[in-house]
Amino acid sequence: MREGNFIDYVKLHVTSGKGGKGSMHLHREKYIEKGGPDGGDGGRGGHVIIRGNENLWTLHEFTFKRHIKAGHGEHGSKQRSTGADGEDIYIDVPLGTVIRDTETEETIDEVVSHEQEIVIAPGGKGGRGNWHFKSSTNQTPRYAQPGLEGEERDITLELKVLADVGLVGFPNAGKSTLLSVITAAKPKIANYEFTTLKPNLGIVKYRDYRSFVVADIPGIIEGAAEGKGLGYRFLRHIERNSTLLFLVPCDVESIEGQYEILLDELRRYNPELLDKDRVLAISKSDMLDEELKAELEKEVAKAFKKIPYVFISSVAQQGLQELKDTLWEVLNKDPLHKA
């Protein structure tokens, strides 16, 4: 998916370096007629290494750089001198990047911590010099090992944003507005569907200098499984959220109906998402008068007995502190007492 400089999916062709050749040098000196073999080993080829970088947010760097090669090892030389190792190449990626083999689609590893290093293509081993092969029956070996070839492979990098809370809702439900109000994030906001085309992260400042991270993703519509709207591709960004915040406007025909549609789309994408904690926020509640709100609260309380819910209005700044309190409580509850 691409929006501006935000890239969350790239394919790369990586090649590690070839090992250097071992030397076949024979020691020759003015007063030493038969010094024997003294050829050194070749240096190993350079590794291709993926490294986590907490300061990165996108895979944009690889938009026009898809082929990555490490340096070759240098050859061995006289006096048993080992050749220099090839230059290692580091690929810095954001935390939350999943590495897959493009051909087999097998997951190789995941980058989850700063400066975590994963050797994705090890360099070829350097060949041994001729002094290794000297023996009583072969005192002047005139051969050495060639260096081993490097590894060549195609990999896929897939970014999954790391956040505590993931916002889930239909397009134009008010997710971006909520994010802009409770955090310092500046997502695109407009009065039409699919204004959000990339994930947005924001840090919610809570009581006593505590905080948690909220991720806003593009809206889901019914039939996303069949490719309607923006499909499922962006849902990878809420796979690592511990809590899902469902946002449903109060003016819809059925809050429970809208919630069940969203839940069903998540189930069809990845059933494991249903194991996460959930909180429901009924947005745009400033449009309700006291009588309508009381009636709607009864319906919501009856339909959502096991899920915490909060009536909010991002524009009117209503219910936002209660929402923060609810999210903080859910995020920090004792897992042993999880309902």
Coordinates of N, CA and C in Angstrom, one line a residue, residues 57-277:
W57 N 9.6 4.8 10.0 CA 8.2 4.7 10.1 C 7.6 4.0 8.8
T58 N 8.5 4.0 7.8 CA 8.0 3.5 6.5 C 9.1 2.8 5.7
L59 N 8.8 2.0 4.7 CA 9.8 1.3 3.8 C 10.0 2.1 2.6
H60 N 9.8 3.4 2.6 CA 9.9 4.3 1.5 C 11.3 4.3 0.8
E61 N 12.3 4.0 1.6 CA 13.7 4.0 1.1 C 13.9 3.0 0.0
F62 N 13.1 2.0 0.0 CA 13.3 0.9 -1.0 C 12.4 1.0 -2.2
T63 N 11.8 2.2 -2.4 CA 10.9 2.4 -3.5 C 11.6 2.2 -4.8
F64 N 12.9 2.8 -4.9 CA 13.6 2.7 -6.1 C 15.0 1.9 -5.9
K65 N 15.1 1.2 -4.8 CA 16.3 0.5 -4.6 C 15.9 -0.9 -4.2
R66 N 15.8 -1.8 -5.2 CA 15.2 -3.1 -5.0 C 16.3 -4.2 -5.0
H67 N 17.5 -3.9 -5.5 CA 18.6 -4.9 -5.6 C 19.7 -4.4 -4.7
I68 N 20.1 -5.3 -3.7 CA 21.0 -5.0 -2.7 C 22.1 -6.0 -2.7
K69 N 23.4 -5.6 -2.8 CA 24.5 -6.5 -2.9 C 25.6 -6.2 -1.8
A70 N 26.1 -7.2 -1.2 CA 27.2 -7.0 -0.2 C 28.5 -7.1 -0.9
G71 N 29.6 -6.7 -0.3 CA 30.9 -6.8 -0.9 C 31.6 -8.2 -0.9
H72 N 32.5 -8.4 -1.8 CA 33.2 -9.7 -1.9 C 34.4 -9.7 -1.0
G73 N 34.7 -10.9 -0.5 CA 35.9 -11.0 0.4 C 37.2 -10.9 -0.5
E74 N 38.2 -10.4 0.1 CA 39.5 -10.3 -0.7 C 40.3 -11.6 -0.6
H75 N 41.1 -11.8 -1.6 CA 41.9 -13.1 -1.6 C 43.0 -13.1 -0.6
G76 N 43.4 -14.3 -0.2 CA 44.5 -14.4 0.7 C 45.8 -14.1 0.0
S77 N 46.9 -13.9 0.8 CA 48.2 -13.5 0.2 C 49.3 -14.2 1.0
K78 N 50.5 -13.8 0.7 CA 51.7 -14.5 1.3 C 51.8 -14.2 2.8
Q79 N 52.7 -15.0 3.4 CA 52.9 -14.9 4.9 C 51.7 -15.2 5.7
R80 N 50.9 -16.1 5.1 CA 49.7 -16.5 5.7 C 48.7 -15.4 6.0
S81 N 48.7 -14.4 5.2 CA 47.9 -13.2 5.5 C 46.4 -13.5 5.0
T82 N 45.5 -13.3 5.8 CA 44.1 -13.6 5.5 C 43.5 -12.3 4.8
G83 N 42.8 -12.6 3.7 CA 42.1 -11.4 3.0 C 41.1 -10.8 3.9
A84 N 40.8 -9.5 3.6 CA 39.8 -8.7 4.3 C 38.4 -9.3 4.0
D85 N 37.5 -9.3 5.0 CA 36.1 -9.7 4.8 C 35.4 -8.7 3.9
G86 N 34.5 -9.1 3.2 CA 33.7 -8.3 2.3 C 32.8 -7.3 3.2
E87 N 32.4 -6.2 2.7 CA 31.6 -5.2 3.4 C 30.2 -5.7 3.6
D88 N 29.8 -5.7 4.9 CA 28.4 -6.1 5.2 C 27.5 -4.9 4.8
I89 N 26.3 -5.3 4.4 CA 25.3 -4.3 4.0 C 24.2 -4.4 5.0
Y90 N 23.8 -3.3 5.6 CA 22.7 -3.2 6.6 C 21.5 -2.6 6.0
I91 N 20.4 -3.3 6.1 CA 19.1 -2.8 5.7 C 18.3 -2.3 6.9
D92 N 18.2 -1.0 7.1 CA 17.4 -0.5 8.3 C 15.9 -0.5 8.0
V93 N 15.1 -1.1 8.9 CA 13.7 -1.1 8.7 C 13.0 -0.7 9.9
P94 N 11.7 -0.3 9.8 CA 11.0 0.1 11.0 C 10.7 -1.2 11.9
L95 N 10.4 -0.9 13.2 CA 10.0 -2.0 14.1 C 8.6 -2.5 13.6
G96 N 8.4 -3.8 13.7 CA 7.1 -4.3 13.2 C 7.2 -4.9 11.8
T97 N 8.4 -4.9 11.2 CA 8.6 -5.4 9.8 C 8.7 -6.9 9.9
V98 N 7.9 -7.6 9.0 CA 7.9 -9.0 8.9 C 8.7 -9.4 7.6
I99 N 9.6 -10.3 7.7 CA 10.5 -10.7 6.6 C 10.0 -12.1 6.1
R100 N 9.7 -12.1 4.8 CA 9.2 -13.4 4.2 C 10.1 -13.7 3.0
D101 N 10.2 -15.1 2.7 CA 10.8 -15.5 1.5 C 9.7 -15.4 0.4
T102 N 10.1 -14.6 -0.6 CA 9.1 -14.3 -1.7 C 8.6 -15.5 -2.4
E103 N 9.5 -16.5 -2.7 CA 9.2 -17.6 -3.4 C 8.3 -18.6 -2.7
T104 N 8.6 -18.9 -1.4 CA 7.9 -19.9 -0.6 C 6.8 -19.2 0.3
E105 N 6.9 -17.9 0.4 CA 6.0 -17.1 1.3 C 6.1 -17.5 2.8
E106 N 7.2 -18.2 3.1 CA 7.5 -18.6 4.5 C 8.0 -17.4 5.2
T107 N 7.6 -17.2 6.5 CA 8.1 -16.1 7.3 C 9.4 -16.5 7.8
I108 N 10.4 -15.6 7.6 CA 11.8 -15.8 8.0 C 12.0 -15.3 9.4
D109 N 11.6 -14.1 9.7 CA 11.7 -13.5 11.0 C 11.0 -12.2 11.1
E110 N 10.9 -11.6 12.3 CA 10.2 -10.4 12.5 C 11.2 -9.4 13.2
V111 N 11.1 -8.2 12.9 CA 11.9 -7.1 13.6 C 11.0 -6.5 14.6
V112 N 11.4 -6.7 15.9 CA 10.6 -6.1 17.0 C 11.3 -5.3 18.0
S113 N 12.6 -5.1 17.8 CA 13.4 -4.3 18.8 C 14.4 -3.4 18.1
H114 N 14.8 -2.3 18.7 CA 15.7 -1.4 18.1 C 17.1 -2.1 18.0
E115 N 17.8 -1.9 16.9 CA 19.1 -2.5 16.6 C 19.1 -4.0 16.6
Q116 N 18.0 -4.6 16.5 CA 18.0 -6.1 16.3 C 18.5 -6.4 15.0
E117 N 19.4 -7.4 14.9 CA 20.0 -7.7 13.6 C 19.7 -9.1 13.2
I118 N 19.3 -9.3 11.9 CA 19.0 -10.6 11.3 C 19.8 -10.7 10.0
V119 N 20.7 -11.7 10.0 CA 21.5 -12.0 8.8 C 20.6 -12.7 7.8
I120 N 20.2 -12.0 6.8 CA 19.2 -12.6 5.9 C 19.9 -13.3 4.7
A121 N 21.1 -13.0 4.4 CA 21.9 -13.7 3.4 C 23.4 -13.7 3.8
P122 N 23.8 -14.8 4.4 CA 25.2 -14.8 4.9 C 26.2 -14.8 3.7
G123 N 27.4 -14.2 3.9 CA 28.4 -14.2 2.9 C 29.1 -15.5 2.7
G124 N 29.6 -15.8 1.6 CA 30.3 -17.0 1.3 C 31.6 -17.1 2.1
K125 N 31.9 -18.3 2.5 CA 33.1 -18.6 3.3 C 34.4 -18.4 2.4
G126 N 35.4 -17.8 3.0 CA 36.7 -17.7 2.2 C 37.4 -19.0 2.1
G127 N 38.1 -19.2 1.0 CA 38.9 -20.5 0.7 C 40.1 -20.5 1.6
R128 N 40.6 -21.7 1.9 CA 41.8 -21.9 2.7 C 43.0 -21.8 1.8
G129 N 44.1 -21.2 2.4 CA 45.3 -21.1 1.7 C 46.1 -22.4 1.6
N130 N 47.1 -22.5 0.8 CA 47.8 -23.8 0.6 C 48.6 -24.3 1.8
W131 N 48.9 -23.4 2.8 CA 49.6 -23.9 4.0 C 48.8 -24.8 4.8
H132 N 47.5 -24.8 4.7 CA 46.6 -25.8 5.4 C 46.8 -27.2 4.9
F133 N 47.3 -27.3 3.7 CA 47.3 -28.7 3.1 C 48.7 -29.3 3.1
K134 N 49.7 -28.6 3.8 CA 51.0 -29.2 3.9 C 51.0 -30.4 4.8
S135 N 51.7 -31.4 4.4 CA 51.8 -32.6 5.1 C 53.2 -33.3 4.9
S136 N 53.5 -34.4 5.6 CA 54.8 -35.0 5.4 C 55.0 -35.6 4.0
T137 N 53.9 -35.9 3.4 CA 53.9 -36.5 2.0 C 53.6 -35.5 1.0
N138 N 53.2 -34.3 1.4 CA 53.0 -33.2 0.4 C 53.4 -31.9 1.0
Q139 N 54.8 -31.7 0.9 CA 55.4 -30.6 1.5 C 55.3 -29.3 0.7
T140 N 54.9 -29.4 -0.5 CA 54.7 -28.2 -1.4 C 53.4 -28.2 -2.1
P141 N 52.3 -28.1 -1.4 CA 51.0 -28.1 -2.1 C 50.8 -26.9 -3.0
R142 N 50.5 -27.1 -4.2 CA 50.4 -26.0 -5.2 C 48.9 -25.8 -5.5
Y143 N 48.1 -25.9 -4.5 CA 46.6 -25.6 -4.7 C 46.1 -25.0 -3.4
A144 N 45.0 -24.3 -3.6 CA 44.2 -23.7 -2.5 C 42.7 -23.7 -2.8
Q145 N 41.9 -23.5 -1.8 CA 40.5 -23.5 -2.0 C 40.0 -22.2 -2.6
P146 N 39.0 -22.3 -3.5 CA 38.3 -21.1 -4.0 C 37.3 -20.7 -2.9
G147 N 37.0 -19.4 -2.9 CA 35.9 -19.0 -1.9 C 34.5 -19.5 -2.4
L148 N 33.7 -19.6 -1.4 CA 32.3 -20.1 -1.7 C 31.5 -18.9 -2.2
E149 N 30.5 -19.2 -3.1 CA 29.6 -18.2 -3.6 C 28.7 -17.6 -2.5
G150 N 28.3 -16.4 -2.7 CA 27.4 -15.8 -1.7 C 26.0 -16.3 -2.0
E151 N 25.0 -15.9 -1.1 CA 23.7 -16.4 -1.2 C 22.8 -15.3 -1.9
E152 N 22.0 -15.8 -2.8 CA 21.1 -14.9 -3.6 C 19.7 -15.3 -3.3
R153 N 18.8 -14.3 -2.9 CA 17.4 -14.7 -2.7 C 16.5 -13.5 -2.8
D154 N 15.2 -13.7 -3.0 CA 14.2 -12.7 -3.0 C 13.5 -12.7 -1.7
I155 N 13.3 -11.5 -1.1 CA 12.6 -11.4 0.1 C 11.5 -10.3 0.0
T156 N 10.5 -10.5 0.9 CA 9.4 -9.5 0.9 C 9.4 -8.9 2.3
L157 N 9.4 -7.6 2.4 CA 9.3 -6.9 3.7 C 7.9 -6.3 3.8
E158 N 7.2 -6.7 4.9 CA 5.9 -6.3 5.2 C 5.8 -5.6 6.5
L159 N 5.4 -4.3 6.5 CA 5.4 -3.6 7.8 C 4.0 -3.7 8.5
K160 N 4.1 -4.0 9.7 CA 2.9 -4.1 10.6 C 3.1 -3.1 11.7
V161 N 2.3 -2.0 11.7 CA 2.5 -0.9 12.7 C 2.3 -1.4 14.1
L162 N 3.2 -1.0 15.0 CA 3.1 -1.4 16.4 C 2.4 -0.3 17.2
A163 N 1.3 -0.6 17.9 CA 0.5 0.3 18.7 C -0.3 -0.5 19.7
D164 N -0.7 0.3 20.8 CA -1.5 -0.4 21.9 C -2.9 -0.6 21.5
V165 N -3.5 0.5 20.8 CA -4.9 0.5 20.5 C -5.1 0.7 19.0
G166 N -5.9 -0.1 18.3 CA -6.2 0.0 16.9 C -7.6 0.5 16.7
L167 N -7.8 1.6 15.9 CA -9.1 2.1 15.6 C -9.8 1.3 14.5
V168 N -11.0 0.8 14.7 CA -11.7 0.0 13.7 C -13.1 0.7 13.4
G169 N -13.4 0.9 12.2 CA -14.7 1.5 11.9 C -14.9 1.7 10.4
F170 N -16.2 2.0 10.1 CA -16.5 2.3 8.7 C -15.9 3.6 8.2
P171 N -15.7 3.8 6.9 CA -15.2 5.1 6.5 C -16.1 6.3 7.0
N172 N -15.5 7.4 7.3 CA -16.2 8.6 7.7 C -16.9 8.4 9.1
A173 N -16.4 7.4 9.9 CA -17.0 7.2 11.2 C -16.4 8.2 12.3
G174 N -15.4 8.9 11.9 CA -14.8 9.9 12.8 C -13.5 9.4 13.5
K175 N -12.9 8.4 12.9 CA -11.6 7.8 13.5 C -10.5 8.9 13.4
S176 N -10.3 9.5 12.3 CA -9.2 10.4 12.2 C -9.4 11.7 13.0
T177 N -10.7 12.1 13.1 CA -11.0 13.2 14.0 C -10.7 12.9 15.4
L178 N -11.1 11.7 15.9 CA -10.8 11.3 17.2 C -9.3 11.3 17.5
L179 N -8.5 10.7 16.5 CA -7.1 10.6 16.7 C -6.5 12.0 16.8
S180 N -7.0 13.0 16.0 CA -6.4 14.3 16.0 C -6.8 15.1 17.3
V181 N -7.9 14.7 18.0 CA -8.3 15.4 19.2 C -7.6 14.8 20.4
I182 N -7.4 13.5 20.5 CA -6.8 12.9 21.7 C -5.3 12.7 21.6
T183 N -4.7 13.0 20.5 CA -3.2 13.0 20.3 C -2.8 14.2 19.5
A184 N -1.5 14.3 19.3 CA -0.9 15.4 18.5 C -0.8 15.1 17.0
A185 N -1.4 13.9 16.6 CA -1.3 13.5 15.2 C -2.1 14.4 14.3
K186 N -1.7 14.5 13.1 CA -2.4 15.4 12.1 C -2.9 14.6 10.9
P187 N -3.8 13.7 11.1 CA -4.3 12.9 9.9 C -5.2 13.8 9.0
K188 N -5.3 13.3 7.8 CA -6.2 14.0 6.8 C -7.6 13.8 7.2
I189 N -8.4 14.9 7.2 CA -9.8 14.9 7.6 C -10.6 15.6 6.6
A190 N -11.6 14.9 6.1 CA -12.5 15.5 5.1 C -13.9 14.9 5.2
N191 N -14.9 15.5 4.6 CA -16.3 15.0 4.7 C -16.6 14.1 3.5
Y192 N -15.7 13.1 3.3 CA -16.0 12.1 2.3 C -15.3 10.8 2.7
E193 N -15.7 9.7 2.1 CA -15.2 8.4 2.5 C -13.8 8.2 2.0
F194 N -13.0 7.3 2.8 CA -11.7 6.9 2.4 C -10.7 8.1 2.3
T195 N -10.8 9.1 3.3 CA -9.8 10.1 3.3 C -8.5 9.6 3.9
T196 N -8.7 8.5 4.8 CA -7.5 7.9 5.3 C -7.0 6.8 4.4
L197 N -5.8 6.9 3.8 CA -5.3 5.9 2.9 C -4.0 5.2 3.4
K198 N -3.6 5.6 4.6 CA -2.5 5.1 5.3 C -2.7 5.1 6.8
P199 N -2.0 4.2 7.5 CA -2.1 4.2 9.0 C -1.5 5.4 9.6
N200 N -2.2 5.9 10.6 CA -1.6 7.1 11.3 C -1.5 6.7 12.8
L201 N -0.4 7.1 13.4 CA -0.1 6.8 14.8 C -0.2 8.1 15.6
G202 N -0.7 8.0 16.8 CA -0.7 9.1 17.8 C -0.5 8.6 19.2
I203 N 0.2 9.4 20.0 CA 0.4 9.1 21.4 C -0.6 9.9 22.3
V204 N -1.3 9.1 23.0 CA -2.3 9.7 23.9 C -1.6 9.9 25.3
K205 N -1.6 11.2 25.7 CA -1.1 11.5 27.0 C -2.1 11.3 28.1
Y206 N -1.8 10.5 29.0 CA -2.7 10.1 30.1 C -2.3 10.7 31.4
R207 N -3.0 10.4 32.5 CA -2.8 10.9 33.8 C -1.4 10.5 34.3
D208 N -0.8 11.4 35.1 CA 0.5 11.2 35.8 C 1.6 10.8 34.8
Y209 N 1.6 11.6 33.7 CA 2.6 11.5 32.7 C 2.7 10.1 32.0
R210 N 1.7 9.3 32.0 CA 1.6 8.0 31.4 C 1.1 8.3 29.9
S211 N 1.2 7.3 29.1 CA 0.8 7.4 27.7 C 0.6 6.0 27.1
F212 N -0.2 6.0 26.0 CA -0.3 4.8 25.1 C -0.5 5.2 23.7
V213 N -0.2 4.3 22.8 CA -0.2 4.6 21.3 C -1.5 4.1 20.7
V214 N -2.1 5.0 19.8 CA -3.3 4.6 19.1 C -3.0 4.6 17.6
A215 N -3.5 3.6 16.8 CA -3.3 3.6 15.4 C -4.6 3.7 14.7
D216 N -4.7 4.6 13.7 CA -5.9 4.8 12.9 C -5.6 4.1 11.5
I217 N -6.5 3.2 11.1 CA -6.3 2.6 9.8 C -7.4 3.0 8.8
P218 N -7.3 2.8 7.5 CA -8.4 3.1 6.6 C -9.6 2.4 7.0
G219 N -10.8 3.0 6.7 CA -12.1 2.4 7.1 C -12.4 1.1 6.4
I220 N -13.1 0.2 7.1 CA -13.6 -1.1 6.5 C -15.0 -0.9 6.0
I221 N -15.4 -1.6 4.9 CA -16.7 -1.6 4.5 C -17.2 -3.0 4.3
E222 N -18.5 -3.3 4.4 CA -19.0 -4.6 4.2 C -18.6 -5.1 2.8
G223 N -18.0 -6.3 2.8 CA -17.6 -6.9 1.5 C -16.1 -6.7 1.2
A224 N -15.4 -6.2 2.2 CA -13.9 -6.0 2.1 C -13.3 -7.3 1.7
A225 N -13.8 -8.4 2.2 CA -13.2 -9.7 1.8 C -13.3 -10.0 0.3
E226 N -14.2 -9.4 -0.4 CA -14.3 -9.6 -1.8 C -13.6 -8.5 -2.5
G227 N -12.8 -7.7 -1.8 CA -12.0 -6.6 -2.4 C -12.7 -5.3 -2.5
K228 N -13.9 -5.1 -1.9 CA -14.6 -3.8 -2.0 C -13.9 -2.8 -1.2
G229 N -14.0 -1.5 -1.6 CA -13.3 -0.5 -0.8 C -11.9 -0.6 -1.0
L230 N -11.1 -0.6 0.1 CA -9.7 -0.8 0.1 C -9.3 -2.2 0.4
G231 N -10.3 -3.1 0.5 CA -9.9 -4.5 0.8 C -9.4 -4.7 2.2
Y232 N -8.5 -5.7 2.3 CA -8.0 -6.2 3.6 C -6.6 -5.8 3.9
R233 N -5.9 -5.3 2.9 CA -4.4 -5.2 3.0 C -3.9 -4.4 4.2
F234 N -4.7 -3.4 4.5 CA -4.2 -2.5 5.6 C -4.5 -3.1 7.0
L235 N -5.3 -4.2 7.1 CA -5.6 -4.8 8.4 C -4.4 -5.4 9.1
R236 N -3.3 -5.6 8.4 CA -2.1 -6.1 9.0 C -1.7 -5.2 10.2
H237 N -2.0 -3.9 10.0 CA -1.5 -2.9 11.0 C -2.2 -3.0 12.4
I238 N -3.3 -3.8 12.5 CA -3.9 -3.9 13.8 C -3.7 -5.3 14.4
E239 N -2.9 -6.1 13.7 CA -2.7 -7.5 14.2 C -1.8 -7.5 15.4
R240 N -1.1 -6.5 15.7 CA -0.2 -6.4 16.9 C -0.8 -5.5 18.0
N241 N -2.0 -4.9 17.7 CA -2.6 -4.1 18.8 C -3.2 -5.0 19.8
S242 N -3.0 -4.6 21.1 CA -3.6 -5.5 22.2 C -5.1 -5.2 22.4
T243 N -5.5 -4.0 22.0 CA -6.9 -3.6 22.1 C -7.5 -3.0 20.9
L244 N -8.7 -3.4 20.5 CA -9.3 -2.8 19.3 C -10.5 -1.9 19.8
L245 N -10.4 -0.6 19.3 CA -11.5 0.4 19.6 C -12.4 0.5 18.4
F246 N -13.6 0.0 18.6 CA -14.6 0.0 17.5 C -15.3 1.4 17.6
L247 N -15.4 2.1 16.5 CA -16.0 3.4 16.4 C -17.2 3.3 15.5
V248 N -18.4 3.6 16.1 CA -19.7 3.5 15.4 C -20.4 4.8 15.6
P249 N -20.9 5.5 14.6 CA -21.6 6.8 14.8 C -23.0 6.5 15.4
C250 N -23.5 7.4 16.2 CA -24.8 7.2 16.9 C -26.0 7.3 15.9
D251 N -25.7 7.9 14.7 CA -26.9 8.1 13.8 C -27.1 7.0 12.8
V252 N -26.5 5.9 13.0 CA -26.7 4.7 12.1 C -28.0 4.0 12.5
E253 N -28.5 3.2 11.6 CA -29.7 2.5 11.8 C -29.6 1.5 13.0
S254 N -28.5 0.8 13.1 CA -28.3 -0.1 14.2 C -26.8 -0.2 14.6
I255 N -26.6 0.3 15.8 CA -25.2 0.3 16.3 C -24.7 -1.2 16.4
E256 N -25.5 -2.1 16.9 CA -25.1 -3.5 17.0 C -24.9 -4.1 15.7
G257 N -25.8 -3.7 14.7 CA -25.6 -4.3 13.3 C -24.3 -3.8 12.7
Q258 N -24.0 -2.6 12.8 CA -22.7 -2.1 12.3 C -21.5 -2.7 13.0
Y259 N -21.6 -2.9 14.3 CA -20.5 -3.6 15.0 C -20.3 -5.0 14.6
E260 N -21.4 -5.7 14.3 CA -21.3 -7.1 13.9 C -20.7 -7.2 12.5
I261 N -21.0 -6.3 11.6 CA -20.5 -6.3 10.3 C -18.9 -6.1 10.4
L262 N -18.5 -5.2 11.2 CA -17.1 -5.0 11.4 C -16.4 -6.2 12.0
L263 N -17.1 -6.8 12.9 CA -16.5 -8.0 13.6 C -16.4 -9.1 12.6
D264 N -17.4 -9.3 11.7 CA -17.4 -10.4 10.8 C -16.3 -10.2 9.7
E265 N -16.0 -8.9 9.3 CA -14.9 -8.7 8.4 C -13.6 -9.0 9.0
L266 N -13.4 -8.7 10.3 CA -12.2 -9.0 11.0 C -12.0 -10.5 11.1
R267 N -13.1 -11.2 11.4 CA -13.1 -12.7 11.5 C -12.7 -13.3 10.2
R268 N -13.2 -12.8 9.1 CA -12.9 -13.4 7.8 C -11.4 -13.1 7.4
Y269 N -10.9 -12.0 7.9 CA -9.5 -11.7 7.6 C -8.5 -12.6 8.5
N270 N -8.8 -12.6 9.8 CA -7.9 -13.3 10.7 C -8.7 -13.6 12.0
P271 N -9.2 -14.8 12.2 CA -10.0 -15.1 13.4 C -9.3 -14.8 14.7
E272 N -8.0 -14.7 14.7 CA -7.3 -14.4 15.9 C -7.5 -13.0 16.4
L273 N -7.9 -12.1 15.5 CA -8.2 -10.7 15.9 C -9.4 -10.7 16.9
L274 N -10.2 -11.7 16.9 CA -11.4 -11.7 17.8 C -10.9 -12.0 19.3
D275 N -9.7 -12.5 19.4 CA -9.2 -12.8 20.8 C -8.7 -11.5 21.5
K276 N -8.6 -10.4 20.8 CA -8.2 -9.2 21.4 C -9.3 -8.5 22.2
D277 N -8.8 -7.7 23.2 CA -9.8 -6.9 24.0 C -10.5 -5.9 23.1

